[in-house]
Coordinates of C-alpha atoms and ligand atoms in Angstrom, one line a residue:
M1 CA 0.0 -0.1 -0.1
K2 CA 1.4 3.3 -1.1
A3 CA 0.4 6.9 -1.2
G4 CA 1.5 9.1 -4.1
I5 CA 2.4 12.9 -3.9
V6 CA 0.6 14.5 -6.9
G7 CA 0.3 18.1 -8.1
L8 CA 1.5 20.6 -10.8
P9 CA 5.3 21.1 -11.3
N10 CA 7.3 23.2 -8.8
V11 CA 4.6 23.3 -6.2
G12 CA 6.9 21.4 -3.5
K13 CA 6.2 17.8 -4.0
S14 CA 9.8 16.6 -3.8
T15 CA 10.6 19.0 -1.0
L16 CA 7.5 17.3 0.9
F17 CA 8.9 14.0 0.0
N18 CA 12.2 14.9 1.4
C19 CA 10.6 16.3 4.5
L20 CA 8.7 13.0 4.9
S21 CA 11.4 10.4 4.3
N22 CA 15.0 10.9 5.1
A23 CA 15.9 10.0 1.4
K24 CA 16.9 13.1 -0.4
A25 CA 15.1 13.4 -3.6
Q26 CA 16.4 16.0 -6.0
S27 CA 14.6 19.2 -5.4
A28 CA 15.0 22.2 -7.6
N29 CA 13.4 25.4 -8.6
F30 CA 12.6 24.4 -12.1
P31 CA 9.6 22.4 -13.3
F32 CA 10.1 18.8 -14.2
C33 CA 12.9 18.3 -11.7
T34 CA 11.4 14.7 -10.7
I35 CA 11.2 12.3 -13.6
E36 CA 11.6 8.8 -12.0
P37 CA 9.2 8.4 -9.0
N38 CA 11.1 8.3 -5.8
I39 CA 9.8 5.9 -3.3
G40 CA 10.3 6.4 0.4
V41 CA 9.4 4.0 3.4
V42 CA 8.5 6.5 6.2
N43 CA 8.0 5.7 9.9
V44 CA 4.6 6.3 11.3
P45 CA 5.0 8.6 14.3
D46 CA 3.0 7.0 17.3
P47 CA 3.2 8.2 20.8
R48 CA 1.7 4.8 22.0
L49 CA 5.0 3.1 21.0
Q50 CA 7.0 5.3 23.4
K51 CA 4.5 4.5 26.3
L52 CA 5.0 0.7 25.7
E53 CA 8.6 1.1 25.5
A54 CA 8.8 2.9 28.9
L55 CA 6.7 0.1 30.4
V56 CA 8.4 -3.0 28.7
K57 CA 11.9 -1.7 28.4
P58 CA 12.5 -3.8 25.2
E59 CA 15.9 -4.3 23.4
R60 CA 14.3 -2.4 20.2
V61 CA 11.4 -0.7 19.1
L62 CA 10.0 -1.0 15.6
P63 CA 7.5 1.6 14.3
A64 CA 4.8 0.9 11.5
T65 CA 5.8 2.3 8.2
V66 CA 4.1 3.7 5.1
E67 CA 5.3 4.1 1.5
I68 CA 5.2 7.4 -0.1
V69 CA 5.9 8.0 -3.8
D70 CA 7.0 11.2 -5.1
I71 CA 5.5 11.7 -8.6
A72 CA 6.6 14.2 -11.3
G73 CA 4.5 17.1 -11.9
L74 CA 1.5 17.0 -14.1
V75 CA 0.6 19.8 -16.5
K76 CA -2.4 20.7 -18.6
G77 CA -2.6 18.1 -21.4
A78 CA -0.9 15.4 -19.4
S79 CA -3.6 12.9 -20.3
K80 CA -2.7 13.7 -24.0
G81 CA 0.9 12.9 -23.4
E82 CA 2.1 16.6 -22.7
G83 CA 5.0 16.7 -20.6
L84 CA 5.7 13.1 -20.3
G85 CA 2.1 13.2 -18.9
N86 CA 1.0 9.5 -19.7
Q87 CA 4.0 8.0 -17.8
F88 CA 3.3 10.1 -14.8
L89 CA -0.2 9.1 -15.0
A90 CA 0.8 5.5 -15.0
N91 CA 2.8 6.2 -11.8
I92 CA -0.2 7.5 -10.1
R93 CA -2.4 4.8 -11.1
E94 CA 0.1 2.4 -9.1
T95 CA -0.6 4.1 -5.9
D96 CA -3.5 3.5 -3.5
A97 CA -4.1 7.1 -2.2
I98 CA -3.4 10.5 -3.4
L99 CA -1.8 13.3 -1.5
H100 CA -2.5 16.2 -3.7
V101 CA -0.2 19.2 -3.1
L102 CA -1.5 22.8 -3.7
R103 CA 0.9 25.8 -3.8
C104 CA -0.5 28.3 -1.2
F105 CA 2.4 30.5 -0.8
D106 CA 3.5 33.7 -2.7
N107 CA 7.2 33.8 -3.7
D108 CA 8.2 35.5 -7.1
N109 CA 11.4 33.6 -7.1
I110 CA 9.7 30.3 -7.4
V111 CA 8.3 29.8 -11.1
H112 CA 4.6 28.9 -11.1
V113 CA 4.0 27.0 -14.4
D114 CA 0.8 28.8 -15.0
G115 CA 2.0 32.4 -14.1
N116 CA 0.2 33.1 -10.8
I117 CA -0.8 31.7 -7.4
N118 CA -4.2 30.1 -7.6
P119 CA -4.8 26.7 -5.9
I120 CA -8.2 26.3 -6.9
R121 CA -7.3 26.5 -10.7
D122 CA -4.3 24.3 -9.9
K123 CA -6.6 21.7 -8.3
E124 CA -8.9 21.8 -11.3
T125 CA -6.2 21.5 -13.7
I126 CA -4.9 18.3 -12.0
D127 CA -8.3 16.9 -11.4
M128 CA -9.2 17.4 -15.2
E129 CA -6.2 15.5 -16.3
L130 CA -7.0 12.7 -14.0
Q131 CA -10.7 12.6 -15.1
L132 CA -9.7 12.6 -18.7
K133 CA -7.5 9.6 -18.2
D134 CA -10.3 7.8 -16.5
L135 CA -12.5 8.7 -19.3
E136 CA -10.1 6.9 -21.7
T137 CA -10.4 3.8 -19.3
V138 CA -14.3 4.1 -19.4
D139 CA -14.5 4.4 -23.1
K140 CA -12.2 1.4 -23.7
K141 CA -14.4 -0.7 -21.4
L142 CA -17.6 0.4 -22.9
D143 CA -16.4 -0.5 -26.3
K144 CA -16.0 -4.1 -25.0
V145 CA -19.3 -4.3 -23.0
K146 CA -21.6 -2.7 -25.5
R147 CA -21.5 -5.7 -28.0
A148 CA -22.5 -8.2 -25.2
A149 CA -25.1 -5.8 -23.7
K150 CA -26.8 -5.8 -27.1
T151 CA -26.8 -9.6 -27.3
G152 CA -28.9 -9.5 -24.1
N153 CA -26.3 -10.4 -21.6
K154 CA -27.7 -9.2 -18.3
D155 CA -24.3 -8.7 -16.5
A156 CA -22.9 -6.7 -19.4
Q157 CA -26.1 -4.6 -19.5
K158 CA -25.7 -3.8 -15.8
E159 CA -22.0 -3.0 -16.3
E160 CA -22.9 -0.7 -19.3
A161 CA -25.2 1.3 -17.1
V162 CA -22.6 1.8 -14.5
L163 CA -20.0 2.7 -17.1
L164 CA -22.3 5.2 -18.7
K165 CA -23.1 6.8 -15.3
I166 CA -19.2 7.2 -14.8
K167 CA -18.7 8.5 -18.1
A168 CA -21.4 11.4 -17.7
A169 CA -19.8 12.3 -14.4
L170 CA -16.3 12.5 -15.7
E171 CA -17.5 14.5 -18.6
A172 CA -19.1 17.0 -16.1
G173 CA -15.9 17.3 -14.1
T174 CA -17.0 15.0 -11.4
S175 CA -14.6 12.4 -10.0
V176 CA -15.6 8.7 -9.6
R177 CA -15.1 8.9 -5.8
A178 CA -17.9 11.4 -5.6
L179 CA -20.4 8.8 -7.0
D180 CA -22.7 6.5 -5.2
F181 CA -23.0 2.9 -6.3
S182 CA -24.7 -0.1 -4.8
E183 CA -22.1 -2.2 -3.0
E184 CA -22.6 -5.0 -5.7
D185 CA -22.0 -2.6 -8.5
Y186 CA -19.0 -1.1 -6.9
L187 CA -17.4 -4.3 -6.2
D188 CA -18.1 -5.9 -9.6
F189 CA -17.7 -3.0 -11.9
V190 CA -16.1 0.0 -10.4
K191 CA -13.3 -1.2 -8.1
P192 CA -11.7 -3.6 -10.7
S193 CA -11.3 -0.7 -13.1
Q194 CA -8.9 1.2 -10.7
F195 CA -10.2 4.5 -11.6
I196 CA -7.6 7.2 -10.6
T197 CA -10.1 9.6 -9.4
D198 CA -11.6 6.8 -7.4
K199 CA -8.6 6.7 -5.1
P200 CA -9.0 8.4 -1.8
V201 CA -7.5 11.9 -1.7
M202 CA -6.1 14.4 0.8
Y203 CA -5.1 17.9 0.2
V204 CA -1.9 19.4 1.2
C205 CA -1.6 23.2 1.2
N206 CA 2.0 24.2 1.1
V207 CA 2.1 27.6 2.9
D208 CA 5.0 29.8 4.0
E209 CA 6.1 29.5 7.6
G210 CA 3.9 32.4 8.9
A211 CA 0.9 30.5 7.9
A212 CA 1.9 27.2 9.3
V213 CA -0.6 27.4 12.2
T214 CA -3.4 29.7 10.8
G215 CA -3.3 29.0 7.2
N216 CA -4.1 32.0 4.7
K217 CA -6.4 33.2 2.2
Y218 CA -5.4 30.4 -0.3
V219 CA -6.2 27.7 2.4
D220 CA -9.5 29.2 2.9
Q221 CA -10.2 28.9 -0.6
V222 CA -9.1 25.4 -0.9
K223 CA -11.2 24.5 2.1
E224 CA -14.2 26.1 0.7
A225 CA -13.8 24.5 -2.8
V226 CA -13.5 20.9 -1.4
K227 CA -16.1 21.0 1.4
N228 CA -18.3 18.5 -0.3
E229 CA -15.6 16.0 -0.9
N230 CA -15.2 14.6 2.5
A231 CA -11.4 14.9 2.2
E232 CA -8.9 16.0 4.7
V233 CA -7.1 19.4 4.1
L234 CA -3.6 19.7 5.7
V235 CA -1.7 22.8 6.1
L236 CA 2.0 22.5 6.0
A237 CA 4.9 24.8 5.7
V238 CA 6.8 22.3 3.6
G239 CA 9.9 24.3 2.8
T240 CA 10.4 25.3 6.4
E241 CA 9.7 21.9 7.8
A242 CA 12.1 20.3 5.3
D243 CA 14.8 22.7 6.6
I244 CA 14.0 21.8 10.2
N245 CA 14.0 18.1 9.6
E246 CA 17.6 18.3 8.2
L247 CA 18.8 19.2 11.7
D248 CA 20.3 16.1 13.5
D249 CA 19.6 17.3 17.0
Y250 CA 15.9 16.7 18.4
E251 CA 15.9 19.7 20.8
E252 CA 17.1 22.2 18.2
R253 CA 14.2 20.8 15.8
Q254 CA 11.5 21.2 18.6
M255 CA 12.9 24.8 19.2
F256 CA 12.5 25.7 15.6
L257 CA 9.0 24.1 15.3
S258 CA 7.9 26.0 18.4
D259 CA 9.2 29.2 16.8
I260 CA 6.6 28.6 14.1
G261 CA 4.0 27.7 16.5
L262 CA 4.0 23.8 16.4
D263 CA 4.4 21.4 19.0
E264 CA 4.8 18.5 16.7
P265 CA 5.9 18.5 13.0
G266 CA 3.1 19.0 10.5
S267 CA 4.8 16.2 8.5
S268 CA 4.1 13.8 11.5
K269 CA 0.5 14.7 11.2
L270 CA 0.5 14.1 7.5
I271 CA 2.1 10.7 7.6
R272 CA -0.5 9.6 10.2
A273 CA -3.3 10.9 7.9
A274 CA -1.8 9.1 4.9
Y275 CA -1.9 5.9 6.9
K276 CA -5.5 6.4 7.6
L277 CA -6.2 7.3 4.1
L278 CA -4.7 4.1 3.1
N279 CA -7.2 2.4 5.3
Q280 CA -4.4 1.0 7.6
Q281 CA -4.1 0.6 11.3
T282 CA -1.8 -0.7 13.9
Y283 CA -1.7 -3.6 16.4
F284 CA 1.3 -4.2 18.8
T285 CA 3.2 -7.0 20.1
A286 CA 5.2 -6.2 23.2
G287 CA 8.1 -8.4 24.6
V288 CA 11.5 -7.8 26.2
K289 CA 13.2 -8.4 22.9
E290 CA 11.1 -6.2 20.9
V291 CA 8.2 -3.8 21.0
R292 CA 6.7 -3.3 17.5
A293 CA 3.9 -1.8 15.6
W294 CA 2.4 -3.9 12.8
T295 CA 0.3 -2.7 9.9
I296 CA -3.0 -4.2 9.0
D297 CA -6.1 -3.3 7.1
I298 CA -9.0 -1.7 9.0
G299 CA -11.3 -4.7 9.5
A300 CA -8.6 -7.5 9.4
T301 CA -9.3 -10.6 11.5
A302 CA -6.9 -12.0 14.1
P303 CA -5.5 -14.7 11.7
Q304 CA -4.9 -12.1 9.0
A305 CA -3.1 -9.9 11.6
A306 CA -0.9 -12.9 12.5
G307 CA -0.1 -13.4 8.8
V308 CA 1.5 -10.1 8.8
I309 CA 4.2 -11.4 11.1
H310 CA 4.4 -14.8 9.2
T311 CA 2.2 -16.8 6.7
D312 CA 2.6 -19.9 9.0
F313 CA 1.0 -17.7 11.9
E314 CA -2.0 -17.4 9.8
K315 CA -2.2 -21.0 8.3
G316 CA -1.7 -22.5 11.8
F317 CA -3.6 -19.9 13.8
I318 CA -5.3 -21.3 17.0
R319 CA -6.2 -18.2 19.1
A320 CA -4.8 -14.8 20.1
E321 CA -4.2 -13.2 23.5
V322 CA -5.5 -9.7 23.3
I323 CA -5.0 -6.7 25.6
A324 CA -6.5 -3.4 24.7
Y325 CA -3.9 -0.7 24.5
D326 CA -5.5 1.4 27.3
D327 CA -5.7 -1.5 29.7
Y328 CA -2.0 -2.2 29.0
V329 CA -1.2 1.2 29.9
H330 CA -3.5 1.4 32.9
Y331 CA -2.2 -1.9 34.5
G332 CA 1.3 -1.3 33.5
S333 CA 2.3 -5.0 32.5
E334 CA 1.0 -8.0 30.9
A335 CA 1.2 -10.0 34.3
K336 CA -0.9 -7.1 35.9
V337 CA -3.4 -7.2 33.1
K338 CA -3.7 -10.9 33.5
E339 CA -4.4 -10.6 37.2
A340 CA -7.1 -8.1 36.7
G341 CA -8.8 -10.4 34.2
K342 CA -8.4 -8.0 31.4
M343 CA -6.7 -10.3 28.9
R344 CA -9.0 -11.6 26.4
V345 CA -8.7 -14.9 24.4
E346 CA -10.0 -14.6 20.8
G347 CA -10.7 -16.8 17.9
K348 CA -10.3 -16.6 14.2
N349 CA -13.3 -14.3 13.6
Y350 CA -12.0 -11.6 15.9
I351 CA -11.9 -8.2 14.1
V352 CA -8.5 -6.7 15.5
K353 CA -8.9 -3.2 17.0
D354 CA -6.4 -0.3 16.6
G355 CA -3.8 -0.5 19.3
D356 CA -4.4 -4.1 20.5
V357 CA -1.5 -5.7 22.1
M358 CA -1.5 -9.2 20.7
H359 CA 0.0 -12.7 21.3
F360 CA -0.7 -15.5 18.8
L361 CA -0.9 -19.1 19.5
F362 CA -0.4 -21.3 16.4
N363 CA 0.9 -24.8 15.4
V364 CA 2.8 -25.4 12.1
Ligands
GTP401 N1 9.3 29.5 -0.4 C1 9.0 28.3 -0.4 N2 9.6 27.6 -1.4 C2 9.2 26.2 -1.4 C3 8.5 25.6 -0.6 N3 8.3 24.4 -0.9 C4 9.3 24.2 -2.0 N4 9.8 25.3 -2.3 C5 10.7 25.7 -3.5 O1 10.0 25.4 -4.8 C6 11.0 24.8 -5.7 C7 10.2 23.5 -6.3 O2 10.2 22.6 -5.2 P1 10.1 21.0 -5.6 O3 9.8 20.3 -4.2 O4 11.3 20.6 -6.4 O5 8.8 21.0 -6.5 P2 8.1 19.7 -7.2 O6 6.7 19.8 -7.0 O7 8.7 18.5 -6.8 O8 8.4 19.9 -8.7 P3 8.5 19.0 -9.9 O9 9.2 17.8 -9.7 O10 9.1 19.8 -11.1 O11 7.2 18.6 -10.3 C8 12.3 24.6 -4.8 O12 13.1 25.4 -5.1 C9 11.8 24.4 -3.5 O13 12.9 24.9 -2.6 C10 7.9 26.4 0.4 O14 7.1 25.9 1.2 N5 8.2 27.6 0.5
MG402 MG1 9.7 17.1 -7.7

């Protein structure tokens, strides 16, 4: 599962990527600096890990991770191949969620491909290219399905109706994610097509440091424009935070952050939000060797959670011992949780909750 950073050229995507991962992607003040997508594996900041570490005192602590991809800037006409557009759109198709970066800062020294700062226009430019690409997908599918529908094939007729609805929406400038489908139609016809505009999206407003806490007029415009999309809007002083992240000393970083009014990096918030956008959650294992956060899909069962550690754990799953995170912290140790009768034994149908501290029993 990975989230892709998408936006116009020169809006700060690679700077954001650098800020998130410690990998240093090439970032420069000219459009099309990024061509090959950079992939970074980013630790998910989780204060619960520090709590567990303090209680268990393990030899090591391993956080959950999320994959972030830095994609080249799209321009108007990308869907028609403009500016290497088709290649970049293919990179976007391979991701599971979209972090859409919008330039919300003034600075005459940083070139804007369309001449002036206007995040709403920029968002529409990107949305339109993504929608045009999906329109191509729909048209290809329609071509195939039409013939079968004519011969009376009921499934083909259903699919045709769904595709026509999507086509009309895309032509009107509406993304697939905004449409309503029955669960059956969605699973049978929409999901398998992997439409780009069906991927969950979050907007990242790149502001200058003075606006890191309060936002600015551009951010207000973005919030107003997307208020019906049910999407998160994050404000981040990308350039400043990237500079701060380069400092090795933790105390120093905290000092600079508090100078711009933040008690934790905006990038930490963004990583957690991306993790959620990807429908991911965490369970913990806590032993003296290792305290570790594991990543599972929201809704995963206990055997599926075990399978993340090792496929044998899933195949030979017998049961899981589960302690809710809050109980673990409240009682202070596994032994005390057991004494208090708060450790649960769960079977193969148990749906894991975010923060569960788990121990699996299995045979191989
Ligand atoms: N003032 C200011 N400059 C920024 C900020 N974020 C990025 N920049 C600068 O803008 C320029 C472009 O940033 P990049 O991160 O390379 O942009 P990009 O979106 O990856 O661009 P492409 O790869 O060309 O699509 C660089 O010179 C950055 O230093 C910011 O928050 N404030
Ligand atoms: Mg770049």
